[in-house]
């Protein structure tokens, strides 16, 4: 038997073929023939499975919850909801493109900072005034962890709203993400994530104190069909697995440590204070460093 190493898989916890999750979908399909309805999320009722799952996940996380069609849709819609023309948006240059897409539609004042350059961030805020500060807890382009303690300090000092994209840490850095792991969840006003990573499904999620405001002002929520019934069943089932997946998370970090150690012997690996599954390699030309390669550790796991 030939073995291949595939380095482009988003299934961080190796759950896409989890037999219990698949069986939940099969059972629901067999028992719900004719009960599936495709409609705009705007018409969901409180008793709809989608709304019930949002309520349950919000109670678990400690904030209200909004389930979107994708992580991209969640971030674009969030920008629609919280940014008005003239608002100051402070963004790391490596922030995910979905945020930039949403900001472009709102005609805000975008102030881009060099990656993790907080002196520049503070200087921009002092010059332009309070606004919305956006970071990724783990940057997909480099694998670097955001120093959330420092970001929270800046947010508090200058009365800014903090948005943290937890796409690469939700379900991996503990079950609730990096901010929760650091005890800073109450300082984050909006936590977003793509569920295509640890949850192995195309969907997105936002946690905040007023999810209804986000929904009612998000074009991606109002003018798009919601998640299908079988998607909701999958998320509900895999959520139970992710909450109890400490062994999988530990194995993932062990694989990350092993690969980092070995690759660093032959390449320049971007350093991180904490072990994580995103590994970035770089080459250093005479002038400046350039990103060369990005490796996702998760496919190296075997359960």
mmCIF file of C-alpha atoms in Angstrom, residues 10-210:
data_model
loop_
_atom_site.group_PDB
_atom_site.id
_atom_site.type_symbol
_atom_site.label_atom_id
_atom_site.label_comp_id
_atom_site.label_asym_id
_atom_site.label_seq_id
_atom_site.Cartn_x
_atom_site.Cartn_y
_atom_site.Cartn_z
ATOM 1 C CA UNK A 10 -8.757 21.731 6.620
ATOM 2 C CA UNK A 11 -9.999 18.809 8.743
ATOM 3 C CA UNK A 12 -7.932 19.737 11.795
ATOM 4 C CA UNK A 13 -9.227 17.046 14.160
ATOM 5 C CA UNK A 14 -9.705 14.305 11.542
ATOM 6 C CA UNK A 15 -13.469 14.173 12.048
ATOM 7 C CA UNK A 16 -14.872 14.228 8.534
ATOM 8 C CA UNK A 17 -15.303 10.434 8.535
ATOM 9 C CA UNK A 18 -16.323 10.122 12.190
ATOM 10 C CA UNK A 19 -18.801 7.246 12.222
ATOM 11 C CA UNK A 20 -21.060 8.651 14.961
ATOM 12 C CA UNK A 21 -21.429 11.995 13.190
ATOM 13 C CA UNK A 22 -22.199 10.339 9.863
ATOM 14 C CA UNK A 23 -24.710 8.017 11.525
ATOM 15 C CA UNK A 24 -26.523 11.015 13.039
ATOM 16 C CA UNK A 25 -26.986 12.414 9.540
ATOM 17 C CA UNK A 26 -28.164 9.065 8.175
ATOM 18 C CA UNK A 27 -30.685 8.643 10.991
ATOM 19 C CA UNK A 28 -32.041 12.152 10.483
ATOM 20 C CA UNK A 29 -32.367 11.705 6.721
ATOM 21 C CA UNK A 30 -34.312 8.483 7.204
ATOM 22 C CA UNK A 31 -36.665 10.026 9.760
ATOM 23 C CA UNK A 32 -37.201 13.450 8.205
ATOM 24 C CA UNK A 33 -38.100 12.790 4.569
ATOM 25 C CA UNK A 34 -40.260 15.681 3.370
ATOM 26 C CA UNK A 35 -39.468 17.872 6.397
ATOM 27 C CA UNK A 36 -36.471 19.722 4.984
ATOM 28 C CA UNK A 37 -37.137 23.343 3.989
ATOM 29 C CA UNK A 38 -34.795 25.668 2.092
ATOM 30 C CA UNK A 39 -35.410 29.308 3.000
ATOM 31 C CA UNK A 40 -33.714 32.551 3.829
ATOM 32 C CA UNK A 41 -32.228 32.684 7.314
ATOM 33 C CA UNK A 42 -34.351 35.796 7.834
ATOM 34 C CA UNK A 43 -37.466 33.596 8.073
ATOM 35 C CA UNK A 44 -36.175 31.150 10.690
ATOM 36 C CA UNK A 45 -38.428 30.752 13.729
ATOM 37 C CA UNK A 46 -37.335 30.256 17.331
ATOM 38 C CA UNK A 47 -38.319 26.578 17.182
ATOM 39 C CA UNK A 48 -36.384 25.838 13.993
ATOM 40 C CA UNK A 49 -33.460 23.380 14.492
ATOM 41 C CA UNK A 50 -31.100 26.105 13.247
ATOM 42 C CA UNK A 51 -32.298 28.576 15.898
ATOM 43 C CA UNK A 52 -32.281 25.931 18.634
ATOM 44 C CA UNK A 53 -28.666 25.029 17.852
ATOM 45 C CA UNK A 54 -27.687 28.702 17.940
ATOM 46 C CA UNK A 55 -29.283 28.987 21.382
ATOM 47 C CA UNK A 56 -27.499 25.880 22.687
ATOM 48 C CA UNK A 57 -24.084 26.873 21.331
ATOM 49 C CA UNK A 58 -24.500 30.416 22.626
ATOM 50 C CA UNK A 59 -25.314 29.159 26.126
ATOM 51 C CA UNK A 60 -22.245 26.905 26.011
ATOM 52 C CA UNK A 61 -19.913 29.663 24.780
ATOM 53 C CA UNK A 62 -21.281 32.359 27.090
ATOM 54 C CA UNK A 63 -22.588 34.741 24.407
ATOM 55 C CA UNK A 64 -25.305 34.814 21.786
ATOM 56 C CA UNK A 65 -24.618 32.838 18.621
ATOM 57 C CA UNK A 66 -25.198 33.338 14.896
ATOM 58 C CA UNK A 67 -24.622 30.442 12.473
ATOM 59 C CA UNK A 68 -23.772 31.624 8.955
ATOM 60 C CA UNK A 69 -23.423 29.858 5.610
ATOM 61 C CA UNK A 70 -19.613 30.044 5.738
ATOM 62 C CA UNK A 71 -16.809 31.732 7.610
ATOM 63 C CA UNK A 72 -16.478 34.173 4.718
ATOM 64 C CA UNK A 73 -20.183 35.022 4.881
ATOM 65 C CA UNK A 74 -19.975 35.475 8.654
ATOM 66 C CA UNK A 75 -17.106 37.966 8.434
ATOM 67 C CA UNK A 76 -18.528 39.914 5.496
ATOM 68 C CA UNK A 77 -21.915 40.111 7.211
ATOM 69 C CA UNK A 78 -20.359 41.221 10.485
ATOM 70 C CA UNK A 79 -18.681 44.131 8.703
ATOM 71 C CA UNK A 80 -22.055 45.075 7.202
ATOM 72 C CA UNK A 81 -23.570 45.088 10.686
ATOM 73 C CA UNK A 82 -21.021 46.980 12.765
ATOM 74 C CA UNK A 83 -19.308 49.318 10.300
ATOM 75 C CA UNK A 84 -20.956 52.447 8.982
ATOM 76 C CA UNK A 85 -19.459 54.977 6.539
ATOM 77 C CA UNK A 86 -16.775 56.979 8.315
ATOM 78 C CA UNK A 87 -16.014 54.356 10.986
ATOM 79 C CA UNK A 88 -12.318 53.733 11.650
ATOM 80 C CA UNK A 89 -11.277 50.128 11.020
ATOM 81 C CA UNK A 90 -7.836 49.064 12.273
ATOM 82 C CA UNK A 91 -6.681 45.896 10.554
ATOM 83 C CA UNK A 92 -3.560 43.757 10.572
ATOM 84 C CA UNK A 93 -2.152 43.483 7.041
ATOM 85 C CA UNK A 94 -2.532 39.686 7.199
ATOM 86 C CA UNK A 95 -6.201 39.819 8.233
ATOM 87 C CA UNK A 96 -8.418 37.471 6.216
ATOM 88 C CA UNK A 97 -9.727 38.829 2.911
ATOM 89 C CA UNK A 98 -13.359 38.351 3.986
ATOM 90 C CA UNK A 99 -13.022 41.296 6.376
ATOM 91 C CA UNK A 100 -11.586 43.523 3.659
ATOM 92 C CA UNK A 101 -14.434 42.494 1.369
ATOM 93 C CA UNK A 102 -17.038 43.472 3.955
ATOM 94 C CA UNK A 103 -15.271 46.735 4.779
ATOM 95 C CA UNK A 104 -15.114 47.740 1.112
ATOM 96 C CA UNK A 105 -18.905 47.567 0.914
ATOM 97 C CA UNK A 106 -19.315 49.956 3.859
ATOM 98 C CA UNK A 107 -16.949 52.770 2.783
ATOM 99 C CA UNK A 108 -15.154 52.918 6.125
ATOM 100 C CA UNK A 109 -11.763 54.431 6.916
ATOM 101 C CA UNK A 110 -9.427 51.427 6.760
ATOM 102 C CA UNK A 111 -6.083 51.812 8.559
ATOM 103 C CA UNK A 112 -3.814 48.859 7.840
ATOM 104 C CA UNK A 113 -0.984 48.031 10.223
ATOM 105 C CA UNK A 114 2.092 45.969 9.518
ATOM 106 C CA UNK A 115 1.759 42.425 10.830
ATOM 107 C CA UNK A 116 1.722 42.470 14.652
ATOM 108 C CA UNK A 117 3.108 46.030 14.712
ATOM 109 C CA UNK A 118 1.323 47.408 17.757
ATOM 110 C CA UNK A 119 3.294 50.631 17.927
ATOM 111 C CA UNK A 120 1.870 51.474 14.506
ATOM 112 C CA UNK A 121 -1.598 50.374 15.634
ATOM 113 C CA UNK A 122 -1.485 52.688 18.648
ATOM 114 C CA UNK A 123 -0.141 55.558 16.556
ATOM 115 C CA UNK A 124 -2.977 55.136 14.054
ATOM 116 C CA UNK A 125 -5.614 55.083 16.796
ATOM 117 C CA UNK A 126 -4.165 58.193 18.444
ATOM 118 C CA UNK A 127 -4.218 59.945 15.072
ATOM 119 C CA UNK A 128 -7.674 58.893 13.865
ATOM 120 C CA UNK A 129 -9.633 58.061 17.027
ATOM 121 C CA UNK A 130 -11.495 54.998 18.356
ATOM 122 C CA UNK A 131 -12.851 52.383 16.003
ATOM 123 C CA UNK A 132 -13.039 48.665 15.305
ATOM 124 C CA UNK A 133 -9.838 46.651 15.779
ATOM 125 C CA UNK A 134 -9.672 43.313 13.954
ATOM 126 C CA UNK A 135 -7.190 40.453 14.383
ATOM 127 C CA UNK A 136 -6.952 36.727 13.809
ATOM 128 C CA UNK A 137 -6.113 34.696 16.899
ATOM 129 C CA UNK A 138 -3.980 32.492 14.634
ATOM 130 C CA UNK A 139 -2.959 33.995 11.308
ATOM 131 C CA UNK A 140 -3.545 31.631 8.427
ATOM 132 C CA UNK A 141 -0.830 33.221 6.307
ATOM 133 C CA UNK A 142 1.953 32.747 8.857
ATOM 134 C CA UNK A 143 0.723 30.518 11.674
ATOM 135 C CA UNK A 144 1.586 33.283 14.149
ATOM 136 C CA UNK A 145 -0.459 33.660 17.311
ATOM 137 C CA UNK A 146 -1.891 37.071 18.093
ATOM 138 C CA UNK A 147 -0.669 38.489 21.443
ATOM 139 C CA UNK A 148 -4.209 38.990 22.682
ATOM 140 C CA UNK A 149 -3.198 40.420 26.057
ATOM 141 C CA UNK A 150 -1.479 43.340 24.320
ATOM 142 C CA UNK A 151 -4.330 43.804 21.864
ATOM 143 C CA UNK A 152 -6.882 43.828 24.696
ATOM 144 C CA UNK A 153 -4.834 46.476 26.518
ATOM 145 C CA UNK A 154 -4.846 48.711 23.430
ATOM 146 C CA UNK A 155 -8.543 48.098 22.865
ATOM 147 C CA UNK A 156 -9.357 49.108 26.438
ATOM 148 C CA UNK A 157 -7.019 52.109 26.536
ATOM 149 C CA UNK A 158 -8.451 53.640 23.356
ATOM 150 C CA UNK A 159 -12.095 52.511 23.715
ATOM 151 C CA UNK A 160 -12.092 50.373 20.580
ATOM 152 C CA UNK A 161 -14.320 47.443 19.638
ATOM 153 C CA UNK A 162 -12.356 44.187 19.317
ATOM 154 C CA UNK A 163 -13.127 41.539 16.688
ATOM 155 C CA UNK A 164 -11.181 38.260 16.832
ATOM 156 C CA UNK A 165 -11.317 35.679 14.047
ATOM 157 C CA UNK A 166 -10.889 32.291 15.744
ATOM 158 C CA UNK A 167 -11.113 30.185 12.562
ATOM 159 C CA UNK A 168 -7.823 28.381 13.194
ATOM 160 C CA UNK A 169 -8.205 28.018 16.961
ATOM 161 C CA UNK A 170 -11.917 27.325 17.541
ATOM 162 C CA UNK A 171 -12.114 23.697 18.638
ATOM 163 C CA UNK A 172 -8.318 23.375 18.572
ATOM 164 C CA UNK A 173 -7.041 25.737 21.292
ATOM 165 C CA UNK A 174 -9.441 24.136 23.717
ATOM 166 C CA UNK A 175 -12.994 23.604 22.564
ATOM 167 C CA UNK A 176 -13.872 27.334 22.609
ATOM 168 C CA UNK A 177 -10.811 28.895 20.994
ATOM 169 C CA UNK A 178 -7.725 30.883 21.880
ATOM 170 C CA UNK A 179 -9.391 33.839 23.639
ATOM 171 C CA UNK A 180 -11.201 31.466 26.007
ATOM 172 C CA UNK A 181 -7.990 29.538 26.588
ATOM 173 C CA UNK A 182 -6.282 32.806 27.593
ATOM 174 C CA UNK A 183 -9.239 33.877 29.783
ATOM 175 C CA UNK A 184 -9.905 36.936 27.600
ATOM 176 C CA UNK A 185 -13.267 35.983 26.123
ATOM 177 C CA UNK A 186 -15.113 38.775 27.952
ATOM 178 C CA UNK A 187 -12.815 41.363 26.344
ATOM 179 C CA UNK A 188 -13.676 40.211 22.824
ATOM 180 C CA UNK A 189 -16.844 41.897 21.543
ATOM 181 C CA UNK A 190 -17.174 39.740 18.424
ATOM 182 C CA UNK A 191 -15.616 36.277 18.032
ATOM 183 C CA UNK A 192 -15.949 34.740 14.581
ATOM 184 C CA UNK A 193 -14.860 31.420 13.093
ATOM 185 C CA UNK A 194 -15.066 29.254 10.029
ATOM 186 C CA UNK A 195 -16.419 25.808 10.903
ATOM 187 C CA UNK A 196 -14.606 24.331 7.891
ATOM 188 C CA UNK A 197 -11.605 23.657 10.132
ATOM 189 C CA UNK A 198 -12.221 21.806 13.408
ATOM 190 C CA UNK A 199 -15.888 21.140 12.549
ATOM 191 C CA UNK A 200 -15.186 19.906 9.003
ATOM 192 C CA UNK A 201 -18.197 21.614 7.426
ATOM 193 C CA UNK A 202 -18.767 24.698 5.306
ATOM 194 C CA UNK A 203 -20.379 27.060 7.797
ATOM 195 C CA UNK A 204 -19.438 30.042 9.920
ATOM 196 C CA UNK A 205 -20.190 31.256 13.417
ATOM 197 C CA UNK A 206 -20.253 34.537 15.340
ATOM 198 C CA UNK A 207 -20.452 34.916 19.118
ATOM 199 C CA UNK A 208 -21.429 38.288 20.569
ATOM 200 C CA UNK A 209 -23.749 39.907 23.105
ATOM 201 C CA UNK A 210 -26.359 40.855 20.483
#
